[in-house]
Short mmCIF file of C-alpha atoms in Angstrom, two decimals:
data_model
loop_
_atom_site.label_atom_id
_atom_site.label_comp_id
_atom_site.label_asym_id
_atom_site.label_seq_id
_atom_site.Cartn_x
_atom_site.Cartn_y
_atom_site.Cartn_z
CA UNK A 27 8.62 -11.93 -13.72
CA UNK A 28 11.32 -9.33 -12.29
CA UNK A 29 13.45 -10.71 -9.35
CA UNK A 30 12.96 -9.17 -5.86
CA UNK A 31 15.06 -6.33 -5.53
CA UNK A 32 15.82 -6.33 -9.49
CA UNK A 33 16.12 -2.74 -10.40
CA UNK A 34 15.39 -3.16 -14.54
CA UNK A 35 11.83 -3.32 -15.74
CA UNK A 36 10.64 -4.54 -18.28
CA UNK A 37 7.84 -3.90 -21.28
CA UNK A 38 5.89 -6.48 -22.09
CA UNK A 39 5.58 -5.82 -25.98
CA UNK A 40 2.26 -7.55 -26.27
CA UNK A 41 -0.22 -5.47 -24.76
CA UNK A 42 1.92 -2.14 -24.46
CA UNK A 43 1.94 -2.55 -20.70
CA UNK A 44 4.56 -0.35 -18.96
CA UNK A 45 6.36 -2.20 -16.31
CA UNK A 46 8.15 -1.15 -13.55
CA UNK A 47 10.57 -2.77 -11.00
CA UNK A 48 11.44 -0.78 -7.35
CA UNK A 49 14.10 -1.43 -5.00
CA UNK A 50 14.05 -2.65 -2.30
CA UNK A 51 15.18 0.69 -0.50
CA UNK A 52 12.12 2.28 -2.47
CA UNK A 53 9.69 -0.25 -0.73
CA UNK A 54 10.97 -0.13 2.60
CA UNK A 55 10.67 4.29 2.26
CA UNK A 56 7.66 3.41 1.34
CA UNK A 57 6.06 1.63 3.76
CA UNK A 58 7.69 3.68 6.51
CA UNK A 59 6.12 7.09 5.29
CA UNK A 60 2.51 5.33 4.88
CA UNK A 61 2.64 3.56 7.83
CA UNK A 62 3.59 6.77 10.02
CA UNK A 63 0.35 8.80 8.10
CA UNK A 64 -1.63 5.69 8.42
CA UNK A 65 -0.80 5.15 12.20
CA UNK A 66 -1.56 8.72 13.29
CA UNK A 67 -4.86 8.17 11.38
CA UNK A 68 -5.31 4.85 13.14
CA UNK A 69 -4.35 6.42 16.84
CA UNK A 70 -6.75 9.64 16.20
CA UNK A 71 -9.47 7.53 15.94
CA UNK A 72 -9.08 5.16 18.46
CA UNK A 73 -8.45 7.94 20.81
CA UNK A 74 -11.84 9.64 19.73
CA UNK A 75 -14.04 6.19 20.20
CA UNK A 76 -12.07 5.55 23.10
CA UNK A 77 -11.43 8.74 24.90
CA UNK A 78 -7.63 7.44 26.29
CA UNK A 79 -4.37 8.41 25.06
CA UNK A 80 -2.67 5.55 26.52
CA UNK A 81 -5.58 3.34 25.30
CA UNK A 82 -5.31 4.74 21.45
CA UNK A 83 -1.33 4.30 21.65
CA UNK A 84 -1.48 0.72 23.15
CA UNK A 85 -3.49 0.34 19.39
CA UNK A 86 -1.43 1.93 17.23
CA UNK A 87 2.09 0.82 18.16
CA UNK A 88 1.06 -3.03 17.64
CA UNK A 89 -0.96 -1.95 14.31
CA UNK A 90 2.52 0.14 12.92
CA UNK A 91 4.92 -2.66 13.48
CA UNK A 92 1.74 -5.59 11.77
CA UNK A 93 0.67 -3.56 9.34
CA UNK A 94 4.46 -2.48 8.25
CA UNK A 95 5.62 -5.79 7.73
CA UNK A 96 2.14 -6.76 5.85
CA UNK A 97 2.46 -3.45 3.43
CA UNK A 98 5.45 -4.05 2.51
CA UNK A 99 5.00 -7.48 1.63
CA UNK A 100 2.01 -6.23 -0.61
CA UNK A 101 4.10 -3.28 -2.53
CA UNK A 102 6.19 -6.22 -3.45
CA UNK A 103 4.08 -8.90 -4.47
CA UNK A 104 2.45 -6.13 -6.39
CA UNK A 105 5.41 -5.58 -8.28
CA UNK A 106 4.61 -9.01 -10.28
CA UNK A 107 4.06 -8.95 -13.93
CA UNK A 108 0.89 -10.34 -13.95
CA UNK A 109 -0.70 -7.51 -11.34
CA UNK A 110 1.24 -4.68 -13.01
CA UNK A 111 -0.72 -5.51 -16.23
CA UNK A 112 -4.37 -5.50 -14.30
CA UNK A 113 -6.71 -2.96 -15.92
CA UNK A 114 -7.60 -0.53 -13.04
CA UNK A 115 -4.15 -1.59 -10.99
CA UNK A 116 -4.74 0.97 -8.73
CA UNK A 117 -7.92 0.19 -7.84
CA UNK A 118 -7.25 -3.02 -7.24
CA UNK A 119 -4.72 -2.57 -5.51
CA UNK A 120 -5.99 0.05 -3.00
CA UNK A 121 -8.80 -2.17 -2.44
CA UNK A 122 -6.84 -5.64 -1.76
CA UNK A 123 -4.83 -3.36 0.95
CA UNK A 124 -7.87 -1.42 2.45
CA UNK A 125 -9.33 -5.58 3.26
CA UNK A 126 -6.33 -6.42 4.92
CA UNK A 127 -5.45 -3.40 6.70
CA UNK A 128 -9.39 -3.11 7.73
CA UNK A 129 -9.21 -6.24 8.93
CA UNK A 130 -5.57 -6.14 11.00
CA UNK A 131 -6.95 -2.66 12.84
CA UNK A 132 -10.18 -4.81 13.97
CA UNK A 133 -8.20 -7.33 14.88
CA UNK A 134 -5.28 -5.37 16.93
CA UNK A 135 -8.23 -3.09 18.27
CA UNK A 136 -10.45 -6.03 19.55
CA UNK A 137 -7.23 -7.71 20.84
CA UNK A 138 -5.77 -4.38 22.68
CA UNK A 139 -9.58 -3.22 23.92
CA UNK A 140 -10.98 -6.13 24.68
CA UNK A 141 -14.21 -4.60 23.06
CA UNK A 142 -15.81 -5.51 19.62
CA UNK A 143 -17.98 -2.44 19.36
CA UNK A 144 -14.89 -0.31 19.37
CA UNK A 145 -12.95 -2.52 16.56
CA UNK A 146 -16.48 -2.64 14.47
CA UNK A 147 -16.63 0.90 14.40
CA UNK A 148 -12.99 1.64 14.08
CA UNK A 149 -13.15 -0.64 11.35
CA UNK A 150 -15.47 1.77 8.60
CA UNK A 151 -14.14 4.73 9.64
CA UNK A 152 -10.56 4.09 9.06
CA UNK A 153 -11.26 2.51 5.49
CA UNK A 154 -13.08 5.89 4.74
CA UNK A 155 -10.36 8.16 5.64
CA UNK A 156 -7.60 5.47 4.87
CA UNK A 157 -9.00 5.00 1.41
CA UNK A 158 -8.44 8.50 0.42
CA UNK A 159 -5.26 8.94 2.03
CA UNK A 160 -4.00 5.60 0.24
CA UNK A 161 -5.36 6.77 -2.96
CA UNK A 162 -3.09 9.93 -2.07
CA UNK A 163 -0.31 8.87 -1.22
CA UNK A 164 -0.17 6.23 -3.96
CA UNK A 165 0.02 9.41 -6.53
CA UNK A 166 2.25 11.14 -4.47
CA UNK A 167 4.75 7.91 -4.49
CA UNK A 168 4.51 7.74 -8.58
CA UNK A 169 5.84 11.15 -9.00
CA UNK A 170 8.86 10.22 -6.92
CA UNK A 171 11.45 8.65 -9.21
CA UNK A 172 13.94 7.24 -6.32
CA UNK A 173 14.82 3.63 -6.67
CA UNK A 174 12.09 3.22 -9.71
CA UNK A 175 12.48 1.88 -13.17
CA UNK A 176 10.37 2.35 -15.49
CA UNK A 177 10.51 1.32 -18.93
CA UNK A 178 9.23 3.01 -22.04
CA UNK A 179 5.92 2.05 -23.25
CA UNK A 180 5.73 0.36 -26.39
CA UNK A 181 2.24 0.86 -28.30
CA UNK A 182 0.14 -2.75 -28.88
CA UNK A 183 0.21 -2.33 -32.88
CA UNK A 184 3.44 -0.88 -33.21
CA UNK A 185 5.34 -2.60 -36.28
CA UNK A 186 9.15 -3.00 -36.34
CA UNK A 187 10.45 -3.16 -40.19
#
């Protein structure tokens, strides 16, 4: 298990797994340029089902400053050892986000509007767009070598003599 904020990864020479670590820094960046994308997603929407500027904003400011603290919390925890070595990580973990984000923007919408029909159908239109944008962005943040470690992969039958 790496400690939080550790900047060393490590290779877990059993099943050839490449592990990473990020820094702290690299999380925080992070969640800051998804949570901008995500919120102008989230306040687009709620302005279309709602028709009010004013009404869309009083959504999306609550939802940047939940959700920020939430993501970030997730980038880390999915920085364990045992989740880095998850066949289909990415997956995984686009999916265990898209739940708890779906669920927050119902939750902040319904609270905000008052109304249930508009946090129901906010709810399956940001996971569509959301998903792909994740999905994006995801790639886009594991090209970006700032404040990542990543340690060479050793192959599962490699011998040492």
């Amino acid at each position: 298990l790496m400690a939080k904020g550790s900047k060393k990864g490590t290779t877990d020479a059993t099943n050839g797994t490449v592990l990473e670590s990020h820094t702290q820094q690299r999380t925080f960046i992070k969640s800051l340029t998804w949570r901008i994308l995500a919120t102008g997603t989230t306040i687009l929407i709620a302005f279309l089902l709602t028709g009010a500027l004013a009404k869309a904003l009083s959504v999306g400011i609550p939802d940047f400053f939940v959700k920020f603290i939430v993501y970030y919390a997730h980038e880390r925890l999915w920085l364990l050892t045992a989740l880095q070595q998850l066949k289909s990580r990415v997956l995984f973990k686009m999916v265990s986000w898209k739940l708890i984000a779906v669920s927050l923007s119902m939750a902040v919408t319904f609270y905000v509007t008052g109304s249930l029909k508009i946090a129901l159908k906010l709810g399956p239109i940001d996971f569509g767009i959301k998903t792909l944008s994740f999905y994006l962005h995801e790639k886009l943040w594991d090209s970006i070598e700032y404040g990542r470690k990543v340690e060479a992969e050793i192959k599962e039958n490699k011998k040492i003599k």
